[in-house]
Coordinates of C-alpha atoms in Angstrom, one line a residue:
M931 CA 145.9 -96.3 95.5
T932 CA 149.0 -96.3 92.9
S933 CA 148.1 -95.4 89.3
H934 CA 148.7 -98.2 86.4
A935 CA 148.7 -96.9 83.0
A936 CA 146.3 -99.0 80.9
P937 CA 147.7 -102.2 79.3
T938 CA 147.0 -101.4 75.2
P939 CA 144.2 -103.8 75.0
E940 CA 144.7 -106.9 72.4
P941 CA 143.2 -106.8 69.0
L942 CA 139.6 -107.8 69.0
L943 CA 136.8 -108.6 66.5
I944 CA 133.1 -109.2 68.0
E945 CA 130.9 -112.0 65.8
A946 CA 127.7 -111.0 66.4
R947 CA 124.9 -109.4 65.3
V948 CA 125.2 -105.3 65.5
L949 CA 122.8 -103.3 66.7
T950 CA 122.6 -99.3 67.9
P951 CA 119.1 -98.5 69.5
D952 CA 117.7 -95.5 68.4
G953 CA 114.1 -94.2 68.5
A954 CA 111.6 -96.4 69.0
S955 CA 114.3 -99.1 66.1
L956 CA 116.7 -100.9 66.8
R957 CA 118.9 -100.7 63.9
H958 CA 121.0 -104.0 62.6
A959 CA 123.0 -104.0 59.5
H960 CA 126.6 -105.8 60.5
D961 CA 127.5 -108.5 62.1
A962 CA 130.5 -108.4 63.1
V963 CA 132.5 -104.9 65.1
A964 CA 136.3 -104.8 64.8
C965 CA 138.7 -102.8 68.3
L966 CA 141.6 -102.3 67.8
E967 CA 143.4 -99.4 70.6
G968 CA 140.2 -99.4 72.6
R969 CA 138.3 -97.7 69.6
I970 CA 135.8 -99.3 67.5
V971 CA 137.8 -99.7 63.8
A972 CA 135.5 -101.3 61.9
V973 CA 132.0 -102.7 61.5
G974 CA 130.3 -105.3 59.3
T975 CA 130.9 -109.1 58.1
P976 CA 133.7 -110.8 59.9
E977 CA 135.8 -111.3 56.6
D978 CA 135.5 -107.5 56.1
C979 CA 136.6 -107.4 59.8
A980 CA 139.3 -109.6 60.5
R981 CA 141.2 -108.1 58.0
A982 CA 141.0 -105.1 59.8
L983 CA 142.4 -106.1 62.7
P984 CA 146.5 -107.3 62.5
A985 CA 146.4 -111.1 62.3
D986 CA 146.8 -112.1 66.0
H987 CA 144.0 -111.1 67.3
R988 CA 141.0 -112.1 69.9
R989 CA 137.6 -113.8 68.5
I990 CA 134.5 -114.4 70.1
V991 CA 131.8 -115.9 68.5
V992 CA 128.4 -115.7 69.7
P993 CA 125.9 -116.6 67.0
G994 CA 122.4 -115.6 67.3
A995 CA 124.1 -112.4 70.3
S996 CA 123.8 -108.9 69.7
V997 CA 126.0 -106.4 70.6
L998 CA 125.4 -102.5 71.6
P999 CA 127.1 -99.8 73.0
G1000 CA 128.0 -100.3 76.3
F1001 CA 125.0 -98.7 78.6
I1002 CA 126.0 -95.6 79.9
D1003 CA 124.3 -94.7 83.8
A1004 CA 123.7 -91.0 83.9
H1005 CA 122.8 -90.5 86.7
L1006 CA 124.4 -92.3 90.3
H1007 CA 126.6 -92.3 93.6
V1008 CA 129.5 -94.3 93.1
L1009 CA 130.5 -94.3 96.8
A1010 CA 127.0 -94.0 98.4
A1011 CA 125.9 -97.0 96.0
A1012 CA 129.2 -99.9 97.2
M1013 CA 128.8 -98.1 101.1
A1014 CA 125.0 -99.0 101.1
E1015 CA 126.2 -102.5 99.3
A1016 CA 128.3 -103.2 101.7
G1017 CA 126.3 -101.9 104.7
V1018 CA 123.2 -103.6 106.6
D1019 CA 121.0 -104.5 103.5
C1020 CA 117.4 -103.4 104.8
S1021 CA 115.3 -102.5 101.4
P1022 CA 113.1 -104.3 100.7
R1023 CA 114.1 -107.4 99.2
A1024 CA 116.0 -108.4 102.2
V1025 CA 113.2 -106.8 104.8
S1026 CA 109.3 -106.7 104.2
T1027 CA 108.4 -106.1 108.2
I1028 CA 110.4 -103.9 111.0
P1029 CA 111.5 -106.8 113.4
E1030 CA 112.8 -108.3 109.9
L1031 CA 114.3 -105.1 109.6
L1032 CA 115.5 -105.1 113.5
D1033 CA 117.1 -108.6 113.5
L1034 CA 119.0 -107.9 110.6
I1035 CA 120.7 -105.0 112.3
A1036 CA 121.1 -107.0 115.9
R1037 CA 123.0 -109.3 114.0
A1038 CA 124.8 -106.9 112.7
A1039 CA 125.5 -105.7 115.7
A1040 CA 127.0 -108.3 117.5
E1041 CA 129.5 -108.6 114.8
R1042 CA 130.3 -105.3 115.9
P1043 CA 132.5 -104.1 118.3
P1044 CA 131.1 -101.9 121.4
G1045 CA 130.4 -98.3 120.5
S1046 CA 131.1 -98.8 116.2
W1047 CA 129.0 -97.2 113.8
V1048 CA 126.3 -100.2 112.8
R1049 CA 125.3 -98.3 108.7
A1050 CA 121.8 -99.8 107.6
H1051 CA 119.9 -99.0 104.5
G1052 CA 118.0 -98.8 101.7
Y1053 CA 114.8 -99.8 103.9
E1054 CA 111.1 -97.8 102.4
E1055 CA 108.4 -97.8 104.9
T1056 CA 105.6 -98.2 102.1
M1057 CA 107.1 -101.8 100.8
L1058 CA 107.3 -102.6 105.6
A1059 CA 104.3 -103.7 106.1
E1060 CA 103.6 -101.7 108.5
R1061 CA 104.3 -99.0 106.4
R1062 CA 105.7 -96.4 108.7
H1063 CA 109.5 -95.6 109.4
P1064 CA 110.4 -97.6 112.5
T1065 CA 111.7 -95.9 115.3
R1066 CA 115.0 -94.2 117.3
S1067 CA 113.7 -96.7 120.3
E1068 CA 113.3 -99.4 118.2
L1069 CA 116.9 -99.7 117.0
D1070 CA 117.8 -98.4 120.7
A1071 CA 116.5 -101.9 121.1
A1072 CA 118.1 -103.8 118.5
A1073 CA 121.6 -101.8 119.6
P1074 CA 122.1 -100.7 122.4
G1075 CA 125.7 -101.0 122.1
H1076 CA 126.0 -98.7 119.0
P1077 CA 125.0 -95.7 117.3
V1078 CA 122.7 -96.7 114.8
R1079 CA 122.4 -95.2 111.2
L1080 CA 119.6 -96.5 109.0
T1081 CA 119.9 -94.6 105.5
H1082 CA 116.5 -95.0 103.6
R1083 CA 116.4 -95.8 100.4
S1084 CA 116.1 -92.5 98.2
G1085 CA 118.5 -91.2 100.3
H1086 CA 116.7 -87.8 101.6
A1087 CA 115.3 -89.9 105.2
E1088 CA 117.0 -91.8 107.7
V1089 CA 116.4 -93.3 111.1
L1090 CA 119.4 -92.3 114.2
N1091 CA 118.6 -94.2 117.7
S1092 CA 119.6 -92.2 120.3
R1093 CA 123.3 -92.9 120.7
A1094 CA 123.5 -91.5 117.0
L1095 CA 121.7 -88.5 117.6
A1096 CA 123.7 -87.7 120.2
L1097 CA 127.2 -87.9 118.1
A1098 CA 125.6 -85.8 115.5
G1099 CA 124.5 -83.6 118.4
I1100 CA 120.9 -83.4 117.9
D1101 CA 118.0 -83.1 120.9
E1102 CA 115.3 -81.2 121.2
S1103 CA 117.0 -78.4 121.9
V1104 CA 118.1 -78.0 118.2
P1105 CA 116.0 -76.1 115.9
E1106 CA 115.6 -77.7 112.1
P1107 CA 117.5 -76.3 109.8
P1108 CA 116.5 -75.0 106.5
G1109 CA 115.5 -77.6 104.3
A1110 CA 115.4 -79.9 106.6
A1111 CA 112.9 -81.7 109.5
F1112 CA 112.8 -83.6 112.1
G1113 CA 110.2 -87.0 112.8
R1114 CA 108.5 -86.4 116.6
S1115 CA 106.4 -89.1 118.1
L1116 CA 102.3 -88.0 118.3
E1117 CA 101.8 -89.2 121.4
D1118 CA 104.9 -86.9 123.1
G1119 CA 106.1 -84.5 120.3
R1120 CA 110.0 -86.1 121.4
L1121 CA 112.1 -86.8 118.5
D1122 CA 111.3 -89.9 116.9
G1123 CA 114.9 -90.2 115.2
L1124 CA 113.7 -90.1 111.8
L1125 CA 115.5 -86.8 109.9
L1126 CA 115.2 -86.2 106.7
D1127 CA 117.5 -84.3 104.6
M1128 CA 120.4 -83.8 106.9
A1129 CA 122.9 -86.2 105.6
D1130 CA 125.8 -83.4 105.8
R1131 CA 125.7 -83.2 109.9
V1132 CA 124.9 -87.2 110.0
E1133 CA 129.0 -87.9 108.1
A1134 CA 130.4 -84.8 109.5
A1135 CA 130.0 -87.5 113.2
M1136 CA 130.5 -90.1 111.6
P1137 CA 134.1 -91.5 111.5
P1138 CA 135.2 -91.6 107.5
P1139 CA 135.4 -95.3 107.0
D1140 CA 138.4 -97.2 106.1
S1141 CA 140.3 -95.8 103.2
S1142 CA 140.9 -100.3 101.9
A1143 CA 137.4 -100.6 102.8
V1144 CA 135.9 -98.3 100.5
E1145 CA 138.1 -99.5 97.9
A1146 CA 136.6 -103.5 98.2
A1147 CA 133.7 -101.8 98.5
V1148 CA 133.7 -99.9 95.7
G1149 CA 135.7 -102.6 93.5
A1150 CA 132.5 -105.5 94.4
W1151 CA 130.2 -103.0 93.2
A1152 CA 131.6 -101.7 89.7
R1153 CA 132.0 -105.5 88.7
E1154 CA 128.7 -105.5 89.5
R1155 CA 128.2 -103.0 87.3
L1156 CA 130.0 -104.9 84.4
A1157 CA 128.1 -107.9 84.5
E1158 CA 125.1 -105.2 83.5
G1159 CA 127.1 -104.0 80.9
V1160 CA 127.8 -100.5 82.6
T1161 CA 130.7 -98.7 81.1
T1162 CA 130.4 -95.8 82.2
L1163 CA 130.0 -94.0 85.3
V1164 CA 128.2 -90.1 85.7
D1165 CA 128.5 -89.8 89.7
A1166 CA 125.7 -86.9 90.5
G1167 CA 126.9 -86.1 93.9
P1168 CA 125.7 -81.9 94.0
R1169 CA 128.7 -81.3 96.6
N1170 CA 131.6 -83.3 94.1
S1171 CA 134.4 -80.8 94.8
L1172 CA 138.0 -81.6 94.4
S1173 CA 138.0 -83.3 97.4
E1174 CA 135.6 -85.9 96.6
W1175 CA 137.3 -85.7 92.2
A1176 CA 140.5 -86.6 93.9
T1177 CA 138.9 -89.5 95.0
L1178 CA 136.6 -91.0 92.5
A1179 CA 139.7 -90.0 90.0
G1180 CA 142.0 -92.4 92.0
L1181 CA 139.6 -95.0 92.1
A1182 CA 139.8 -95.1 88.4
A1183 CA 143.6 -94.8 87.3
D1184 CA 143.8 -97.3 90.0
G1185 CA 141.2 -99.8 88.6
T1186 CA 139.4 -100.1 91.4
L1187 CA 136.8 -98.2 89.1
P1188 CA 137.0 -100.2 85.7
Q1189 CA 134.8 -98.4 83.9
R1190 CA 135.1 -94.6 81.8
L1191 CA 134.1 -92.1 85.0
V1192 CA 132.5 -89.0 84.5
V1193 CA 132.1 -86.6 87.5
M1194 CA 130.3 -83.8 88.1
E1195 CA 130.4 -80.6 89.3
G1196 CA 128.7 -79.9 92.4
A1197 CA 127.6 -75.6 92.2
A1198 CA 128.8 -74.6 94.7
H1199 CA 132.6 -75.9 93.7
L1200 CA 132.3 -74.5 90.1
G1201 CA 135.9 -74.4 88.2
E1202 CA 137.6 -76.3 90.7
L1203 CA 137.7 -79.7 88.2
P1204 CA 140.1 -80.5 85.9
E1205 CA 139.3 -81.2 82.8
Q1206 CA 140.1 -85.3 83.2
A1207 CA 142.5 -87.5 84.6
A1208 CA 143.5 -90.6 85.0
G1209 CA 144.3 -90.8 81.7
G1210 CA 141.0 -89.3 80.7
R1211 CA 139.3 -92.1 82.2
A1212 CA 137.4 -89.8 84.5
R1213 CA 136.3 -86.6 82.6
R1214 CA 134.6 -83.5 84.8
G1215 CA 130.6 -83.4 84.1
E1216 CA 127.6 -81.0 85.0
V1217 CA 127.5 -78.9 87.4
K1218 CA 125.2 -80.1 89.6
V1219 CA 122.1 -77.9 91.3
Q1220 CA 120.6 -79.5 94.3
P1221 CA 117.9 -76.5 95.1
H1222 CA 116.4 -77.9 98.2
A1223 CA 119.6 -79.4 99.4
L1224 CA 120.6 -79.1 103.2
E1225 CA 122.4 -76.1 103.7
G1226 CA 121.8 -75.2 99.8
D1227 CA 122.0 -71.2 99.3
V1228 CA 119.9 -71.8 95.4
V1229 CA 116.3 -71.2 96.4
G1230 CA 114.3 -69.8 93.6
V1231 CA 114.1 -68.5 89.8
E1232 CA 116.8 -65.7 89.9
D1233 CA 119.6 -67.9 92.5
L1234 CA 119.5 -70.8 89.9
A1235 CA 119.6 -68.5 87.2
A1236 CA 122.0 -67.0 88.1
V1237 CA 123.9 -70.2 88.7
V1238 CA 123.4 -71.9 85.8
R1239 CA 124.1 -68.3 83.8
A1240 CA 127.2 -68.7 85.9
A1241 CA 128.0 -72.0 84.0
A1242 CA 126.8 -71.6 80.6
G1243 CA 129.6 -68.5 80.6
A1244 CA 131.9 -71.1 81.7
G1245 CA 130.9 -73.1 78.9
R1246 CA 129.0 -75.4 81.1
R1247 CA 125.6 -77.5 81.6
V1248 CA 123.8 -77.8 84.5
A1249 CA 122.5 -80.4 85.7
V1250 CA 119.1 -79.7 88.6
H1251 CA 117.4 -81.8 91.0
A1252 CA 113.9 -81.7 90.7
P1253 CA 112.3 -84.4 92.2
T1254 CA 108.5 -82.4 92.0
V1255 CA 106.2 -80.7 89.7
E1256 CA 107.3 -76.8 90.9
S1257 CA 111.4 -77.8 91.2
V1258 CA 110.6 -79.1 87.2
R1259 CA 108.7 -75.8 86.7
A1260 CA 111.9 -73.6 88.7
A1261 CA 114.7 -74.8 86.8
L1262 CA 113.1 -74.4 83.4
D1263 CA 112.1 -71.0 83.9
A1264 CA 115.7 -71.1 85.2
F1265 CA 117.4 -71.6 81.9
R1266 CA 114.9 -69.4 79.8
A1267 CA 116.0 -66.8 82.3
A1268 CA 120.1 -67.7 82.3
G1269 CA 119.5 -67.8 77.9
D1270 CA 119.1 -70.2 75.8
P1271 CA 118.6 -73.6 78.0
R1272 CA 119.3 -76.0 75.4
G1273 CA 121.7 -78.8 76.4
H1274 CA 120.7 -78.6 80.6
R1275 CA 119.1 -81.4 82.2
I1276 CA 116.6 -81.6 84.6
E1277 CA 117.4 -84.9 87.3
H1278 CA 114.1 -86.9 88.2
A1279 CA 111.5 -85.5 87.3
P1280 CA 108.6 -88.6 88.0
L1281 CA 105.9 -86.0 87.6
L1282 CA 105.1 -83.8 84.2
P1283 CA 101.8 -82.5 83.2
R1284 CA 102.2 -81.9 79.4
D1285 CA 101.7 -78.7 79.0
L1286 CA 105.3 -79.6 80.8
V1287 CA 106.3 -81.9 78.5
E1288 CA 105.7 -79.6 75.4
A1289 CA 107.3 -76.7 77.7
I1290 CA 110.7 -79.5 78.3
A1291 CA 110.2 -80.5 74.2
E1292 CA 110.7 -76.8 72.5
A1293 CA 113.4 -75.8 75.9
G1294 CA 115.4 -78.2 74.1
V1295 CA 116.2 -79.6 77.8
A1296 CA 117.2 -83.7 78.8
V1297 CA 115.4 -85.3 81.2
V1298 CA 117.1 -88.2 83.1
A1299 CA 114.9 -90.7 84.9
Q1300 CA 115.2 -93.8 86.5
P1301 CA 112.8 -96.5 85.3
G1302 CA 113.9 -99.1 87.7
L1303 CA 111.4 -97.7 90.2
L1304 CA 108.3 -98.2 88.4
T1305 CA 108.9 -102.0 90.3
E1306 CA 110.6 -101.2 93.2
V1307 CA 108.3 -98.7 94.8
T1308 CA 105.5 -99.5 92.8
A1309 CA 103.6 -99.7 96.4
R1310 CA 105.5 -96.2 97.4
Y1311 CA 103.3 -94.9 93.6
E1312 CA 100.3 -96.0 94.7
Q1313 CA 100.3 -94.6 98.7
L1314 CA 101.3 -90.8 97.8
L1315 CA 100.0 -89.6 95.2
S1316 CA 96.8 -88.4 93.9
P1317 CA 94.9 -90.0 91.0
A1318 CA 95.5 -87.3 88.7
E1319 CA 99.7 -87.6 90.1
R1320 CA 99.7 -91.7 88.9
E1321 CA 98.0 -90.3 85.7
R1322 CA 101.0 -88.1 84.5
L1323 CA 103.6 -90.8 86.6
H1324 CA 106.7 -90.8 84.2
P1325 CA 105.5 -89.8 81.0
W1326 CA 107.8 -91.5 78.9
R1327 CA 105.7 -92.0 76.1
D1328 CA 104.3 -88.2 76.0
A1329 CA 108.3 -87.1 76.4
I1330 CA 109.4 -88.8 73.4
N1331 CA 106.4 -88.1 71.0
A1332 CA 107.3 -84.2 72.2
G1333 CA 110.6 -84.3 71.4
V1334 CA 112.3 -84.5 74.8
T1335 CA 116.1 -86.1 74.6
L1336 CA 115.3 -88.5 77.5
A1337 CA 118.2 -90.9 79.1
F1338 CA 117.9 -93.3 81.9
S1339 CA 120.5 -93.9 85.3
S1340 CA 119.6 -96.0 88.8
D1341 CA 120.5 -93.2 90.7
A1342 CA 121.9 -95.9 92.6
P1343 CA 122.3 -96.6 95.6
V1344 CA 118.4 -95.8 95.4
S1345 CA 117.9 -97.5 92.5
R1346 CA 119.3 -101.4 92.6
S1347 CA 118.1 -102.2 88.9
G1348 CA 119.8 -102.8 86.1
P1349 CA 119.8 -101.4 82.1
L1350 CA 117.9 -104.4 81.1
A1351 CA 115.8 -105.1 84.0
A1352 CA 114.8 -101.3 84.1
S1353 CA 114.1 -101.5 79.8
T1354 CA 111.7 -103.6 81.0
A1355 CA 109.9 -101.9 83.6
A1356 CA 110.0 -98.5 81.6
S1357 CA 108.5 -100.6 78.3
S1358 CA 105.6 -103.1 80.2
E1359 CA 102.5 -101.5 81.6
R1360 CA 102.7 -99.7 83.9
P1361 CA 99.9 -101.5 87.2
G1362 CA 97.0 -100.1 88.6
T1363 CA 95.9 -96.1 87.8
L1364 CA 99.5 -95.5 87.5
A1365 CA 100.3 -93.1 84.2
P1366 CA 98.4 -96.2 81.6
G1367 CA 99.3 -95.5 78.1
Q1368 CA 103.2 -94.5 79.0
A1369 CA 105.0 -97.3 78.4
I1370 CA 108.1 -97.1 75.2
E1371 CA 109.5 -99.5 72.9
P1372 CA 112.4 -102.1 75.1
F1373 CA 114.4 -100.5 71.9
E1374 CA 113.7 -97.1 73.4
A1375 CA 113.9 -97.5 76.4
L1376 CA 117.4 -99.1 75.7
A1377 CA 118.6 -96.4 73.7
A1378 CA 118.1 -93.6 76.6
W1379 CA 121.1 -96.2 78.1
T1380 CA 123.1 -95.8 75.7
S1381 CA 122.5 -93.2 72.8
G1382 CA 119.8 -90.0 74.0
A1383 CA 122.7 -91.5 77.1
A1384 CA 125.7 -89.8 75.6
A1385 CA 124.1 -87.4 74.0
V1386 CA 122.0 -85.8 77.6
C1387 CA 125.4 -86.4 79.2
A1388 CA 127.5 -85.0 76.1
L1389 CA 129.6 -88.1 75.6
D1390 CA 130.3 -88.1 71.3
D1391 CA 132.4 -90.7 71.7
R1392 CA 130.7 -93.5 72.6
G1393 CA 126.2 -94.5 71.9
R1394 CA 127.0 -96.2 69.1
V1395 CA 128.8 -99.2 67.4
E1396 CA 130.8 -97.0 64.4
P1397 CA 134.7 -97.0 63.5
G1398 CA 136.7 -94.1 65.6
R1399 CA 133.8 -94.4 68.4
V1400 CA 136.1 -95.4 71.8
A1401 CA 134.8 -100.1 71.9
D1402 CA 132.6 -99.3 75.0
L1403 CA 130.3 -102.7 74.4
V1404 CA 128.0 -105.1 75.5
V1405 CA 127.0 -108.7 74.0
V1406 CA 123.9 -109.3 75.4
E1407 CA 121.6 -112.3 74.2
G1408 CA 117.8 -113.4 75.2
P1409 CA 114.3 -111.2 73.4
L1410 CA 115.9 -107.7 73.6
E1411 CA 113.2 -107.1 71.4
T1412 CA 110.3 -108.1 74.0
D1413 CA 111.2 -107.9 77.4
P1414 CA 115.2 -107.1 77.7
A1415 CA 114.6 -107.9 81.6
A1416 CA 114.8 -111.7 80.3
C1417 CA 118.3 -111.1 78.0
R1418 CA 121.6 -112.4 79.7
V1419 CA 125.3 -110.0 80.0
L1420 CA 127.4 -112.3 77.7
A1421 CA 130.6 -109.6 78.0
T1422 CA 131.7 -106.4 78.7
V1423 CA 134.1 -104.5 76.9
V1424 CA 135.2 -100.6 77.5
A1425 CA 138.0 -99.1 75.9
G1426 CA 138.2 -102.1 73.7
E1427 CA 139.4 -104.7 76.7
V1428 CA 136.4 -107.7 77.5
L1429 CA 136.4 -106.9 81.9
Y1430 CA 133.3 -109.0 82.2
E1431 CA 132.6 -112.5 80.7
A1432 CA 129.9 -114.8 81.5
P1433 CA 130.0 -118.7 81.9
G1434 CA 131.8 -121.0 79.1
V1435 CA 131.7 -116.9 77.0
G1436 CA 135.4 -117.8 76.8
S1437 CA 135.6 -121.1 76.0
A1438 CA 133.2 -120.3 72.9
G1439 CA 136.1 -117.8 71.8
S1440 CA 139.1 -118.4 69.3
R1441 CA 142.5 -116.6 68.7
D1442 CA 142.7 -116.5 65.3

């Protein structure tokens, strides 16, 4: 990868409704925005904004469309998401039965040299007709000459065939590592290929992907995110070290990742990452703690509080992976035990009893959630949660009413919904018995991708369309007030440069 200095973007004038999602409203006070040298220099009338720019500037006129702050995806996994998109898609959008899944894997194997790995991703057992995980023997039959790794949608489970298990050194004699588990056949108790929270061990057995393949996958994935209006990516890898930083910052430096990048620092690597790289396009983010990860040495409130205390002593915020009620309580207790809890964040928090919502609000702790899952894995929630749990699933109405700062994210590759689609998911009444009355307003959802996400991620230079802030913008047409998913992204601007334009938008613009 070669570092390239970012060219100075041409002066830009966009004529459209200028909006900033803020609470339950969408403020429309201006009809144009002017961008110069990567920053917003004026908002107001088209005439006022034109006067703030040199005579030779680009002018995009999109009557009836809206300009919003660029969307911030506050929690995702760049490399995993990109490589998943490049692998065999076994998600619910691609397959609905195990035979269909196996057929895709068999076809992929037929296109690869014998002995090479087949990487498949995205299956969700609750949305397969059989409502179970595939097995090693089924994968053996589909790809007898290849090791196969089939990763669950969540990233916390996977199924390996016999060749892959052997390469990973896993057999009947291997004990389950702490925090991990093996699936076993109900008939004979033998390993059935299912592994829980053992990604590190499996990845260590696999050859690293070719760097050119990684660049191609990341570039394609990043362009798709631009088409969704995403201008900032926050990588939330719990083991991010200098190695991951170098890879991600390099992809930002050479333009493969055109968005702004924030990289969280794994708790075990506190203090290793520099504050920024790639001319400021890559920044160090929060300290990430995943207490229940394989080989993790952070367990319990006391240990977690020690990590928080060390991070806070270095002037850092902490983001704690908390997928259960118990882990949310532990995170909150640890934040309090370490001192001032304000500014830290809890990741996921899908189930929140009323008392916990109030406690989070009182502590000044933020919640980062994934609204796309409400529509993507509805069946999982309905099958696996008790009636009491379903009632408290993603209670964002209660959270906002209590004063909790909320940010949204995709957790890609876990969710594949873009910000507009996910905002409709968050603002629609849930199906069945899933948390009735907890839908939020569309503008509240959009705020969680913009001003709210900027606050949670301590990105004070973005999240609003105001003079002085960076010119990260998205131009959208459609019914934002009622159904963001029905809207279309017309253009995405990063640092004042138009990096995505929908077909026809360029011809609508003109140069003064």
